[in-house]
CSV table of C-alpha atoms in Angstrom, one decimal:
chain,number,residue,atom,x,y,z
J,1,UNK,CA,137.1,-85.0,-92.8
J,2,UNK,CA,137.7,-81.8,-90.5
J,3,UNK,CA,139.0,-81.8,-87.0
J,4,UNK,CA,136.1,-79.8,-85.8
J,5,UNK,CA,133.7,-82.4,-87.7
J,6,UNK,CA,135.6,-85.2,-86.2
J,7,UNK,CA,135.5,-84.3,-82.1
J,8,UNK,CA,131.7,-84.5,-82.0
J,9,UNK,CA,132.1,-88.0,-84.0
J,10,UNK,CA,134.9,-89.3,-81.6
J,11,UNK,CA,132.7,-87.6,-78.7
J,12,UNK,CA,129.4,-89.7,-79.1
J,13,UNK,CA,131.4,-93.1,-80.3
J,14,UNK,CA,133.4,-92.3,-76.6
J,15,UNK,CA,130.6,-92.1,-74.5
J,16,UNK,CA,128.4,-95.0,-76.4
J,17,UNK,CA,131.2,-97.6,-75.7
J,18,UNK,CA,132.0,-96.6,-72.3
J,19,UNK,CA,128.3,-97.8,-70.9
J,20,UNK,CA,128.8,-100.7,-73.2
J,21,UNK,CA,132.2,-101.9,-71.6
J,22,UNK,CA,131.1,-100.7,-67.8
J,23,UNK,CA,128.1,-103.3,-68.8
J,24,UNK,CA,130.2,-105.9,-69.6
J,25,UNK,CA,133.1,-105.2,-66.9
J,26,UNK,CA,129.8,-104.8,-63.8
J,27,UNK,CA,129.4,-109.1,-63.1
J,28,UNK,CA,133.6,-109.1,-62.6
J,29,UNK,CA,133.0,-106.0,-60.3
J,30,UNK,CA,131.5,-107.8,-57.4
J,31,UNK,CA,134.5,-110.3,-57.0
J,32,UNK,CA,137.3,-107.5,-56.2
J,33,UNK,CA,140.7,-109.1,-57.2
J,34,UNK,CA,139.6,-111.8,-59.7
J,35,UNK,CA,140.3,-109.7,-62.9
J,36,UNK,CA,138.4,-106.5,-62.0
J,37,UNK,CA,141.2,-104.2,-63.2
J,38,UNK,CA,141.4,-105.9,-66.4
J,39,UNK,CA,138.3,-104.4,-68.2
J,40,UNK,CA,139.8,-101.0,-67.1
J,41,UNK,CA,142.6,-102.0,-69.1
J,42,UNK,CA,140.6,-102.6,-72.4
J,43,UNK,CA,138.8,-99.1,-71.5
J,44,UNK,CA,142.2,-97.3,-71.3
J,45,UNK,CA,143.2,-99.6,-74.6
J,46,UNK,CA,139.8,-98.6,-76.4
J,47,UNK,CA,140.3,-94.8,-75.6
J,48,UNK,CA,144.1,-94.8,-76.9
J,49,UNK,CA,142.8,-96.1,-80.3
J,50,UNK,CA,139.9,-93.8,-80.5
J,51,UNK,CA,142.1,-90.8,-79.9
J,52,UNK,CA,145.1,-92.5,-82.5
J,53,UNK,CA,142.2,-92.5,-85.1
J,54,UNK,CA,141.0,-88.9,-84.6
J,55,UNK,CA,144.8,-87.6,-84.6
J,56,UNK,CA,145.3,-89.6,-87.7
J,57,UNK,CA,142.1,-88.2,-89.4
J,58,UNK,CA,142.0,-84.9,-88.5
J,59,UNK,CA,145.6,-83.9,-88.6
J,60,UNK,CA,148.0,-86.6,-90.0
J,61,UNK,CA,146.3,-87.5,-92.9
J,62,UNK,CA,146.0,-84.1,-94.4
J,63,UNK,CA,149.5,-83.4,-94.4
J,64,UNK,CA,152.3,-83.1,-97.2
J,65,UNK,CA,153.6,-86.4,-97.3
J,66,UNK,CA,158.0,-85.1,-98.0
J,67,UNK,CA,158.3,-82.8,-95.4
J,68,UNK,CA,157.0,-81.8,-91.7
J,69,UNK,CA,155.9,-78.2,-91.2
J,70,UNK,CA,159.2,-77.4,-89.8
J,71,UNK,CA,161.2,-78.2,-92.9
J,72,UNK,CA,162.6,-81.4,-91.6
J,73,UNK,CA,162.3,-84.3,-93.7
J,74,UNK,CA,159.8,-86.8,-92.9
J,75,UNK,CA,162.5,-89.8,-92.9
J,76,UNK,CA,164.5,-87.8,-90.2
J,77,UNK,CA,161.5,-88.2,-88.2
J,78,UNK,CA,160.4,-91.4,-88.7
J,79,UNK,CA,164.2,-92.4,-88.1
J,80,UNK,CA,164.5,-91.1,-85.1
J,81,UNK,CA,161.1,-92.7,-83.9
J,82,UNK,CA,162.7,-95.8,-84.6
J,83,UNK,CA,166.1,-95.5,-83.0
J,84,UNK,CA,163.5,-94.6,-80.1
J,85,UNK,CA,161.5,-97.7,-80.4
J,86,UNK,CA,164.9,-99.8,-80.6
J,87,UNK,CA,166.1,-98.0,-77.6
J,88,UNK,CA,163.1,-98.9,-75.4
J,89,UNK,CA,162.9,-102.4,-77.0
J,90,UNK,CA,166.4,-103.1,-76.1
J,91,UNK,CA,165.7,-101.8,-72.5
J,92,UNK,CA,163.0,-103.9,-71.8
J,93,UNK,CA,164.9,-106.7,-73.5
J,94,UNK,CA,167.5,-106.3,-70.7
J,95,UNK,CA,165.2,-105.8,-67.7
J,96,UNK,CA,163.7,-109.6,-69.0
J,97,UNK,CA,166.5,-111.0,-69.8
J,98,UNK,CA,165.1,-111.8,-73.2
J,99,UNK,CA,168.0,-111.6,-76.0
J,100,UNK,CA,166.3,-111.8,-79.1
J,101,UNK,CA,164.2,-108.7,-77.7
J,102,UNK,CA,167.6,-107.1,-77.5
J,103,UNK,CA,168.6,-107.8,-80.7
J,104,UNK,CA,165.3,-106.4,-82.1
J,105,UNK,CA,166.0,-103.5,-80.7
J,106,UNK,CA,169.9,-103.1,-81.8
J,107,UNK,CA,168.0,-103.8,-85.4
J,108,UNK,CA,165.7,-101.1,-85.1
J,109,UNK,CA,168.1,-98.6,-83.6
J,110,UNK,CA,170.4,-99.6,-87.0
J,111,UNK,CA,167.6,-99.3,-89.8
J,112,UNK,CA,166.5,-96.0,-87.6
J,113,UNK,CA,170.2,-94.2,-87.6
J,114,UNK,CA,170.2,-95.4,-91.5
J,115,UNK,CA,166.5,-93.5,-92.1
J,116,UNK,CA,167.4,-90.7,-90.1
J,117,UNK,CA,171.0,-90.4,-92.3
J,118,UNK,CA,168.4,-90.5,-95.4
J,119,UNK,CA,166.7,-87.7,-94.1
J,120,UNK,CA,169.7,-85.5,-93.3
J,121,UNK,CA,170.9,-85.6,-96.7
J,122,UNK,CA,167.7,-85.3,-98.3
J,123,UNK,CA,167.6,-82.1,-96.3
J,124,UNK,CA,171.0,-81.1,-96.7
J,125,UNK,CA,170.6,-81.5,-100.8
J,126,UNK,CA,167.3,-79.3,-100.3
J,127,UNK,CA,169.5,-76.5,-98.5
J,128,UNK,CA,167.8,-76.9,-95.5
């Protein structure tokens, strides 16, 4: 499916669930402070998936599947996203105290600095 035949789509699904939630959210909006904010949360959730789904669909999906449009490849990318994820995991780990969230995020940073090694040498044998 197109991008441009995919906004309209994502368009009319945006503003048919919005009414729908705002319905649902209006009996908690007379008692200000007893979990009010929370159906903005879901709102906030339900438009981050909608707009994951139309990036996905419209751009992600329809591209080569060994290397980015800037030559890079793919597992450099996806490495690096993943010493990024174990970055913020072991950060938030810290600030909670939580160890085993720290260690997740030592993990990830590991596997991601492996993937992203991949990727450098895939590139490098590629003469890029």
């Amino acid at each position: 499916m197109r991008q441009t035949s995919l906004m309209p789509l994502v368009g009319s699904v945006t503003l048919a669930a919005v009414p729908a939630l705002a319905q649902t959210a209006a009996p908690n909006s007379a008692a200000a402070g007893t979990g009010g904010s929370s159906s903005w949360l879901w709102i906030i959730v339900l438009l981050a998936v909608l707009a994951a789904a139309a990036w996905y669909f419209g751009y992600a999906r329809n591209r080569s599947r060994t290397t980015s449009s800037m030559g890079v490849d793919r597992d450099r990318i996806a490495g690096s996203a993943e010493q990024a994820k174990g970055s913020l995991k072991e950060g938030v780990g810290s600030v909670l105290g939580d160890t085993k969230l720290q260690a997740e995020g030592r993990a990830d940073q590991a596997e991601g600095k492996a993937q992203n090694t991949m990727g450098g040498i895939k590139d490098t044998l590629r003469g890029k």
